[in-house]
mmCIF file with all atom_site columns, C-alpha atoms in Angstrom:
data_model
loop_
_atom_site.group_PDB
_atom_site.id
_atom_site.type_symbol
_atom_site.label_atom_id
_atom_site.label_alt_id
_atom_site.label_comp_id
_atom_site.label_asym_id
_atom_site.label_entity_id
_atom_site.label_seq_id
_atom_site.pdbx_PDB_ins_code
_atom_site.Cartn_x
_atom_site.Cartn_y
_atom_site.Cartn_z
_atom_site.occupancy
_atom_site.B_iso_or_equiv
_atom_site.pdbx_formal_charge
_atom_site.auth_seq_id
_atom_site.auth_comp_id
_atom_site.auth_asym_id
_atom_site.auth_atom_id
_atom_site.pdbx_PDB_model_num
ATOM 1   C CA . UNK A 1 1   ? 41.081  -4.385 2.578  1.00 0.00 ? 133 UNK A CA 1
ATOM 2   C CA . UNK A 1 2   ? 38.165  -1.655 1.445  1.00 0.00 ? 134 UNK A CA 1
ATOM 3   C CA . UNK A 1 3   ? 34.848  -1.999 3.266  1.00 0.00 ? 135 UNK A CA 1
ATOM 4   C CA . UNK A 1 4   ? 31.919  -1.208 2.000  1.00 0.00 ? 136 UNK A CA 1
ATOM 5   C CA . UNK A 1 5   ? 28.765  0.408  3.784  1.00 0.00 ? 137 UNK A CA 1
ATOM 6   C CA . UNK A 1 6   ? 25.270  0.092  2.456  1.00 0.00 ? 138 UNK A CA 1
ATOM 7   C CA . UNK A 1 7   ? 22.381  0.843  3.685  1.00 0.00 ? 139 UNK A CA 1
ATOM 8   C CA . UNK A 1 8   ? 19.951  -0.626 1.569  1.00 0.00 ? 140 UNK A CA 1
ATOM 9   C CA . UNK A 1 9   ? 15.880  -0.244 1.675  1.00 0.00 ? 141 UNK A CA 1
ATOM 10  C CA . UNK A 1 10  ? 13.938  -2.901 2.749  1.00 0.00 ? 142 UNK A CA 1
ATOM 11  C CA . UNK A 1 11  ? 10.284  -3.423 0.461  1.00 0.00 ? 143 UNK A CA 1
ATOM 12  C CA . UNK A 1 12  ? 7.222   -1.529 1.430  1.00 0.00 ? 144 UNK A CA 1
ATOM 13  C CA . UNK A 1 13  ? 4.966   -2.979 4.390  1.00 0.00 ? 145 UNK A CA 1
ATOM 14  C CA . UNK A 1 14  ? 1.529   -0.905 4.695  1.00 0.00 ? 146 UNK A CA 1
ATOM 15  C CA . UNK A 1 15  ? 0.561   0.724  7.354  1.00 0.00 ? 147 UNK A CA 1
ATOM 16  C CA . UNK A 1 16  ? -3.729  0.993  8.325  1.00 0.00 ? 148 UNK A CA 1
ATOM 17  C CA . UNK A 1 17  ? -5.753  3.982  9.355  1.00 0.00 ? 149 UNK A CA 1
ATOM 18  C CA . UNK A 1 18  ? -9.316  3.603  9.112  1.00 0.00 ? 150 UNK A CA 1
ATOM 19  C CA . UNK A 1 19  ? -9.968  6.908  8.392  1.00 0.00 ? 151 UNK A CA 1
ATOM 20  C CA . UNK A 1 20  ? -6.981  8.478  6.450  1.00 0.00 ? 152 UNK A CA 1
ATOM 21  C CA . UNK A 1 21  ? -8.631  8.160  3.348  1.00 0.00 ? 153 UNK A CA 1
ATOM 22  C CA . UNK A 1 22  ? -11.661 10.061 4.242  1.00 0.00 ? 154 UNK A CA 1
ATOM 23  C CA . UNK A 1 23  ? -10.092 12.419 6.772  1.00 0.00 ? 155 UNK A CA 1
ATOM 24  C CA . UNK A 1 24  ? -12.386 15.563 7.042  1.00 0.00 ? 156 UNK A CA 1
ATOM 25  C CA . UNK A 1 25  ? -10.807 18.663 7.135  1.00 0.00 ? 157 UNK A CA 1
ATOM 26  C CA . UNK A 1 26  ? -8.883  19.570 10.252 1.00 0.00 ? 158 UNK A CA 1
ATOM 27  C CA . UNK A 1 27  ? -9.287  16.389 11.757 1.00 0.00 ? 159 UNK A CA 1
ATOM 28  C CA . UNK A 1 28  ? -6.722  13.971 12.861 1.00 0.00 ? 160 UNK A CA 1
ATOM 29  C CA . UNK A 1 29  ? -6.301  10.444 12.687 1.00 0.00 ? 161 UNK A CA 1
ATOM 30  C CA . UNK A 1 30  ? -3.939  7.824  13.776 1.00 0.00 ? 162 UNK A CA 1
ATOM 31  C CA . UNK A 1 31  ? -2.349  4.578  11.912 1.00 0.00 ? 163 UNK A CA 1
ATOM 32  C CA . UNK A 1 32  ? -1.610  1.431  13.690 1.00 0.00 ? 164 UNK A CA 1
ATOM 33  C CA . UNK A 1 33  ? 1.492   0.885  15.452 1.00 0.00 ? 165 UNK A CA 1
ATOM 34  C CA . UNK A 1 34  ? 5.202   -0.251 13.768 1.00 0.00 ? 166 UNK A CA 1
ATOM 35  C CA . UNK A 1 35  ? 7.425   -2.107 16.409 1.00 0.00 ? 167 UNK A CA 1
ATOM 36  C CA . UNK A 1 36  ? 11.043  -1.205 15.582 1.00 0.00 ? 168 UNK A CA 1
ATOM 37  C CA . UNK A 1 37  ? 12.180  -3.826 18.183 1.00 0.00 ? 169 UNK A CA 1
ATOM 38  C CA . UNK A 1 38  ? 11.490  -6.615 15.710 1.00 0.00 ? 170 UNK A CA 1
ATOM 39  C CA . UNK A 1 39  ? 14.290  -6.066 13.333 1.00 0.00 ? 171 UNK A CA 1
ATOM 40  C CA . UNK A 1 40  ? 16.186  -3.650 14.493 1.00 0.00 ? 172 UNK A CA 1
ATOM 41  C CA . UNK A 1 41  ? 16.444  -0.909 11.628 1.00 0.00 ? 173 UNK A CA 1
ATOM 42  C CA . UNK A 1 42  ? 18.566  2.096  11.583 1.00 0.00 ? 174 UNK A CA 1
ATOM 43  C CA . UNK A 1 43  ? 16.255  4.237  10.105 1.00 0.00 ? 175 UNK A CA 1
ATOM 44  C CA . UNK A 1 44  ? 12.341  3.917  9.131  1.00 0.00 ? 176 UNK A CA 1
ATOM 45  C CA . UNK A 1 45  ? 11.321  6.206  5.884  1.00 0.00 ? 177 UNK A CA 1
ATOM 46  C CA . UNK A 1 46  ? 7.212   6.808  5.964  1.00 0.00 ? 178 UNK A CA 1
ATOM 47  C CA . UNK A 1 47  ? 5.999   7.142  2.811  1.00 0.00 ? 179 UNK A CA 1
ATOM 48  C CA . UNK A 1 48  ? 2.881   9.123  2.151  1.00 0.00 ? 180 UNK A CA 1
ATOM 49  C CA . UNK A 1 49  ? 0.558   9.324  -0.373 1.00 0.00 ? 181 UNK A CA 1
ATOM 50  C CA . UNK A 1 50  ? -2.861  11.361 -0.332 1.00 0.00 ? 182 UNK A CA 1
ATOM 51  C CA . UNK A 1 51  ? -5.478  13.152 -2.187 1.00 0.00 ? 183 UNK A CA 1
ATOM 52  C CA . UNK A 1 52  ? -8.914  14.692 -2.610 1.00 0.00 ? 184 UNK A CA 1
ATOM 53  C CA . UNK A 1 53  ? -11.190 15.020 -5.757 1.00 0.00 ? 185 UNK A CA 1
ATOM 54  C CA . UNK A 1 54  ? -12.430 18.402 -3.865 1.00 0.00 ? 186 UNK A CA 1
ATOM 55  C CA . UNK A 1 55  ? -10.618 21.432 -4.589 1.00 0.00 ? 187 UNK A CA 1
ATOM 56  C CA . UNK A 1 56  ? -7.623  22.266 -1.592 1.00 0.00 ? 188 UNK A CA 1
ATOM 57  C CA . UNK A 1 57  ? -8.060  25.941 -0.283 1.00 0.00 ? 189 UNK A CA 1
ATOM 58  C CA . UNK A 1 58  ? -6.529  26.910 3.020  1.00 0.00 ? 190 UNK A CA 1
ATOM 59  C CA . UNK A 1 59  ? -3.351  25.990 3.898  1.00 0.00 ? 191 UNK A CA 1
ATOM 60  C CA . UNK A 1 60  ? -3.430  22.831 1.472  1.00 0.00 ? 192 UNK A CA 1
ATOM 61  C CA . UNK A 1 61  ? -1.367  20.367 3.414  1.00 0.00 ? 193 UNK A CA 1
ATOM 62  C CA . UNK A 1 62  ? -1.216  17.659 5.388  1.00 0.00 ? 194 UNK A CA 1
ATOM 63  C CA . UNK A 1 63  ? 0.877   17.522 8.726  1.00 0.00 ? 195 UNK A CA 1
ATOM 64  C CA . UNK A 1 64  ? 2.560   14.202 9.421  1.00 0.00 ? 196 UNK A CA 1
ATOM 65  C CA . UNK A 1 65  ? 3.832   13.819 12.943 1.00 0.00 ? 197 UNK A CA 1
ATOM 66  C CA . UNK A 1 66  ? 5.136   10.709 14.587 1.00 0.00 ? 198 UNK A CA 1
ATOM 67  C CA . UNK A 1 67  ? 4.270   9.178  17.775 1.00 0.00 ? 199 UNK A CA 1
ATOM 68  C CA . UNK A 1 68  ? 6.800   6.944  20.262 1.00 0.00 ? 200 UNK A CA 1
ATOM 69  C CA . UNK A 1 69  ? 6.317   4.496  22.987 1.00 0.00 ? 201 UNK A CA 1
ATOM 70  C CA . UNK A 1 70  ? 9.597   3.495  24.767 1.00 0.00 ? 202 UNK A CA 1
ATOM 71  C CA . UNK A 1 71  ? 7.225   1.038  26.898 1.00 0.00 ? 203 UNK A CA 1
ATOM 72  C CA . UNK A 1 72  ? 5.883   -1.812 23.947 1.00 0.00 ? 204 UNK A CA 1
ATOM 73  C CA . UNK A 1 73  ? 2.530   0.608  23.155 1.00 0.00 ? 205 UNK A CA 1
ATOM 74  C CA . UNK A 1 74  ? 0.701   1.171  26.398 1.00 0.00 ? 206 UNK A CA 1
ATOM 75  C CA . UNK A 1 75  ? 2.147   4.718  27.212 1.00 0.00 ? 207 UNK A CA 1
ATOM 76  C CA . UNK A 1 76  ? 2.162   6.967  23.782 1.00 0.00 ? 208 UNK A CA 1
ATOM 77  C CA . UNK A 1 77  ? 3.718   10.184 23.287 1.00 0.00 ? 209 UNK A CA 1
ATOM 78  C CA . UNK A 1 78  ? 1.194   13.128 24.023 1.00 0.00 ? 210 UNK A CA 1
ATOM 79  C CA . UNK A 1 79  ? -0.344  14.713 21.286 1.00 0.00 ? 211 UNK A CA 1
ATOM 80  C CA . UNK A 1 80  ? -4.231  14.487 19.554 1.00 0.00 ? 212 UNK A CA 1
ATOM 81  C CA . UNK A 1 81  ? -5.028  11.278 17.154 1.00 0.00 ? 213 UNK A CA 1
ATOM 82  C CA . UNK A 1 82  ? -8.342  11.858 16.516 1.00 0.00 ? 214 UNK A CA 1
ATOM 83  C CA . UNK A 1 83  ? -10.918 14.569 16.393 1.00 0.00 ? 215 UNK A CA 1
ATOM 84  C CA . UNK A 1 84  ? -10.393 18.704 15.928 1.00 0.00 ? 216 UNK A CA 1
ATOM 85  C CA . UNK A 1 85  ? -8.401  19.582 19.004 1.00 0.00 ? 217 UNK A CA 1
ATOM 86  C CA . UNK A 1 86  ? -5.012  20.695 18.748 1.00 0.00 ? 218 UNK A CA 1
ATOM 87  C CA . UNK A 1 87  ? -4.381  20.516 22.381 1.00 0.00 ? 219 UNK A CA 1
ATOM 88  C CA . UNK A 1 88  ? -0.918  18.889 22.779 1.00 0.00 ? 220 UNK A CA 1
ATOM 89  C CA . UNK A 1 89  ? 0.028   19.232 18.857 1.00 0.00 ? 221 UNK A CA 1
ATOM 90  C CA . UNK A 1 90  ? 2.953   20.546 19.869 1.00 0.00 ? 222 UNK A CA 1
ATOM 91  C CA . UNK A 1 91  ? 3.700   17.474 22.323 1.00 0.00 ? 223 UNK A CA 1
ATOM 92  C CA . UNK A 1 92  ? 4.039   15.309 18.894 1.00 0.00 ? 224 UNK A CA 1
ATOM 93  C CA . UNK A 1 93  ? 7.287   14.705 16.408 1.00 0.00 ? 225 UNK A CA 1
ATOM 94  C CA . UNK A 1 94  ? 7.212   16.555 13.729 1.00 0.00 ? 226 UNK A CA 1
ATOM 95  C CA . UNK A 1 95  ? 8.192   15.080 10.551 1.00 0.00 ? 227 UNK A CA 1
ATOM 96  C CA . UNK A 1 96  ? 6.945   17.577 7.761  1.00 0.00 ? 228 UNK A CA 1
ATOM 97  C CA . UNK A 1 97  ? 4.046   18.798 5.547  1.00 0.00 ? 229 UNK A CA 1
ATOM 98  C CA . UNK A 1 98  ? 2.516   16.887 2.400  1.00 0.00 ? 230 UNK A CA 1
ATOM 99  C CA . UNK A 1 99  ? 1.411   19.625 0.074  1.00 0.00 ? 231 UNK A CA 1
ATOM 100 C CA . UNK A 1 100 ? -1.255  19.011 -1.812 1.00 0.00 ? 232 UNK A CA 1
ATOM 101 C CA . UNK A 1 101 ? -1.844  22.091 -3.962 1.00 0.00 ? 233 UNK A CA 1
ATOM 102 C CA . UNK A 1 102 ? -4.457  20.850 -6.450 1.00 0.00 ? 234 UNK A CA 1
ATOM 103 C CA . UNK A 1 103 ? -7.296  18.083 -7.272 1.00 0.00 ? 235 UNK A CA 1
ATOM 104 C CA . UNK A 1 104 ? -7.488  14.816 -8.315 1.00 0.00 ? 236 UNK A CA 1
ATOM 105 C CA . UNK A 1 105 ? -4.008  14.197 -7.998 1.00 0.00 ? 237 UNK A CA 1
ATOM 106 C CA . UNK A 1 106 ? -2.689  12.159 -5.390 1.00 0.00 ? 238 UNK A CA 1
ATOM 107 C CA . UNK A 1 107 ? 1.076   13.249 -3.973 1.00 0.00 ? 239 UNK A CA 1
ATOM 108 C CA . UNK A 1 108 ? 3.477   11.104 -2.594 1.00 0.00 ? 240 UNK A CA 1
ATOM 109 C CA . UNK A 1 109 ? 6.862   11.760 -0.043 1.00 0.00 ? 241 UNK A CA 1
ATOM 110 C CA . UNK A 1 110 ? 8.750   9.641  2.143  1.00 0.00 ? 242 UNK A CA 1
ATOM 111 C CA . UNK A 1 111 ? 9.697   11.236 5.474  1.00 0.00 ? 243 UNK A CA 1
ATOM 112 C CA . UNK A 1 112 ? 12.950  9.898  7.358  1.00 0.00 ? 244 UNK A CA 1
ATOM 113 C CA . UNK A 1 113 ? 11.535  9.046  10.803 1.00 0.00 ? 245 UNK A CA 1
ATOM 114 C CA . UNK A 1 114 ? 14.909  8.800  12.559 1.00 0.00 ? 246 UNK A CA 1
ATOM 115 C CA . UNK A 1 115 ? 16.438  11.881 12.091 1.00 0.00 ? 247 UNK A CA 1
ATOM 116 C CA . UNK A 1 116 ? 13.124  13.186 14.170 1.00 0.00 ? 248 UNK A CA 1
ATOM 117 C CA . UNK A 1 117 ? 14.367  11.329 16.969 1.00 0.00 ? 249 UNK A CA 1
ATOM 118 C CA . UNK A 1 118 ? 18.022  12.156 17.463 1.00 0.00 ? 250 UNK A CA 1
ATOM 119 C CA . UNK A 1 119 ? 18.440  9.455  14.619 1.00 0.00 ? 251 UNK A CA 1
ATOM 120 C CA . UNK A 1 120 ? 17.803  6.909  17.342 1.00 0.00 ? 252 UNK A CA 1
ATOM 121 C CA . UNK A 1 121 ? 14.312  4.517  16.557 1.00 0.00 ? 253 UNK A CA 1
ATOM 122 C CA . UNK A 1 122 ? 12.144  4.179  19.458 1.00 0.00 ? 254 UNK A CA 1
ATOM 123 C CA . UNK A 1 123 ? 10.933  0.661  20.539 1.00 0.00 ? 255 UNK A CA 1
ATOM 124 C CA . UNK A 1 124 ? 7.338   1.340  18.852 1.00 0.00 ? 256 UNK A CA 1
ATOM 125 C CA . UNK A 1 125 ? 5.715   3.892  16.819 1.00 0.00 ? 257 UNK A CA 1
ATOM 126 C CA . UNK A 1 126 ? 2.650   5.223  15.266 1.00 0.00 ? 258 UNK A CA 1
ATOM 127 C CA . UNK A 1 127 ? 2.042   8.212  12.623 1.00 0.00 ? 259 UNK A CA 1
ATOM 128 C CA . UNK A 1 128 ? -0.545  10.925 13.363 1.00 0.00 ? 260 UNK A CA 1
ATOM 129 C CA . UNK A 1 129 ? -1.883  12.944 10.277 1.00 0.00 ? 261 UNK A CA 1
ATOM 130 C CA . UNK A 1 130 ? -4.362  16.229 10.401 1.00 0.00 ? 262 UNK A CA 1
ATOM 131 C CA . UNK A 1 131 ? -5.884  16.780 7.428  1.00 0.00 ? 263 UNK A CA 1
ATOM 132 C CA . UNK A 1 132 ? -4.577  21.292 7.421  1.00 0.00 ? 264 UNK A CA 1
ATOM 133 C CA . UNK A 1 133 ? -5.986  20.983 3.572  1.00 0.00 ? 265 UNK A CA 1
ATOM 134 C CA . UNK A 1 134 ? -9.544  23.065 3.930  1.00 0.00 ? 266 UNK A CA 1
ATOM 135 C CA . UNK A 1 135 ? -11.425 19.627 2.439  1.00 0.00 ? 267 UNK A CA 1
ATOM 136 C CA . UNK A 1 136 ? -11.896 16.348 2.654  1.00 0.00 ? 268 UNK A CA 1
ATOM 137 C CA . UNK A 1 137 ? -9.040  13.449 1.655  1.00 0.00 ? 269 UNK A CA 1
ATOM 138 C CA . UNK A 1 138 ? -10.490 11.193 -0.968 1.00 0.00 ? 270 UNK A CA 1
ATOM 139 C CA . UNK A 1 139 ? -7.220  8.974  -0.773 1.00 0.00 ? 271 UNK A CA 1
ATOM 140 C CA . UNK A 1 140 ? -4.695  8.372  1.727  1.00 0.00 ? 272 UNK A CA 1
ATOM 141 C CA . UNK A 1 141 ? -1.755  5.193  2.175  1.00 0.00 ? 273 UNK A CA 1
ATOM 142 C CA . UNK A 1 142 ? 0.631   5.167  4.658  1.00 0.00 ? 274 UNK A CA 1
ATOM 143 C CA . UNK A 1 143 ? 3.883   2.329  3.497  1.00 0.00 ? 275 UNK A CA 1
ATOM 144 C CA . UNK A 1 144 ? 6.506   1.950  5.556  1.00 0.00 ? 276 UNK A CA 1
ATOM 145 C CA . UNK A 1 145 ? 10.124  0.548  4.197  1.00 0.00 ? 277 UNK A CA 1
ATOM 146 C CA . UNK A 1 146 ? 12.626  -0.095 7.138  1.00 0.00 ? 278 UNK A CA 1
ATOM 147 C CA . UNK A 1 147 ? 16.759  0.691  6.355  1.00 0.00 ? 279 UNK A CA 1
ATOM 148 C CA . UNK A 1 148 ? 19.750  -1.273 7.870  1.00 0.00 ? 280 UNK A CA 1
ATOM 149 C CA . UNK A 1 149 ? 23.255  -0.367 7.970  1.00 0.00 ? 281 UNK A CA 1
ATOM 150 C CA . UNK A 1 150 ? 25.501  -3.280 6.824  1.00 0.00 ? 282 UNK A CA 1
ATOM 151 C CA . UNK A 1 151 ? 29.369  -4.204 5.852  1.00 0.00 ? 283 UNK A CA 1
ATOM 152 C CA . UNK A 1 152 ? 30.922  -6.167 3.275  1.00 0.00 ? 284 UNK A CA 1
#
């Protein structure tokens, strides 16, 4: 008998930031939390889509990092979610860069949140973004789509 493995994608669920899609320039902000305890997934993809009708200069990206809590959200992961200051960046999970080379169009990648963790979820998790795109964001949305690993 030939089993099959699928992983298949689960539909979009939104995350919220209240400032993502007006984050000034070197600033960071923070969406609300995801609890991976509920169902279970083997992998979480973040999908992110942003923009500004200002024209990038600088480095013209924006820096998504991911943020655990192995505790159901009262300890978090060191690292900034707010304001300028770097201090503790480098405490934060890294899960890539969203170019966004021009104006007045909005780009869009998913990141695979697992693999940034040993491809093992933690209980609960947030997103931190800083806005490395030398202007404002004019649009920013932050869906989430969880993956499960089943037989047949």
């Amino acid at each position: 008998m030939v089993t099959t493995t699928k992983q298949p994608v689960a539909s979009k669920a939104s995350l919220t930031s209240s400032s993502l899609s007006t984050l000034a320039s070197g600033t960071y902000c923070v969406s609300s939390s995801y609890n991976c305890a509920t169902n279970g997934p083997t992998d979480l993809v973040l999908e992110v889509t942003a923009g500004t009708t200002n024209t990038p200069s600088g480095n013209k990206q924006l820096m998504i990092f991911a943020q655990a809590s192995y505790d159901g959200g009262t300890v978090w992961q060191s690292g900034p979610t707010s304001g300028t200051s770097a201090a503790s960046e480098g405490s934060l999970t890294f899960l890539g860069y969203l170019p966004i080379p021009t104006t007045s169009v909005n780009e869009t990648k998913g990141y695979n949140v697992s693999a940034a963790f040993g491809f093992v979820l933690p209980p609960m998790l947030r997103f931190v973004l800083k806005n490395d795109l030398g202007v404002a964001l004019t649009t920013g949305t932050l869906p989430t789509a969880e993956v499960s690993y089943t037989t047949g």
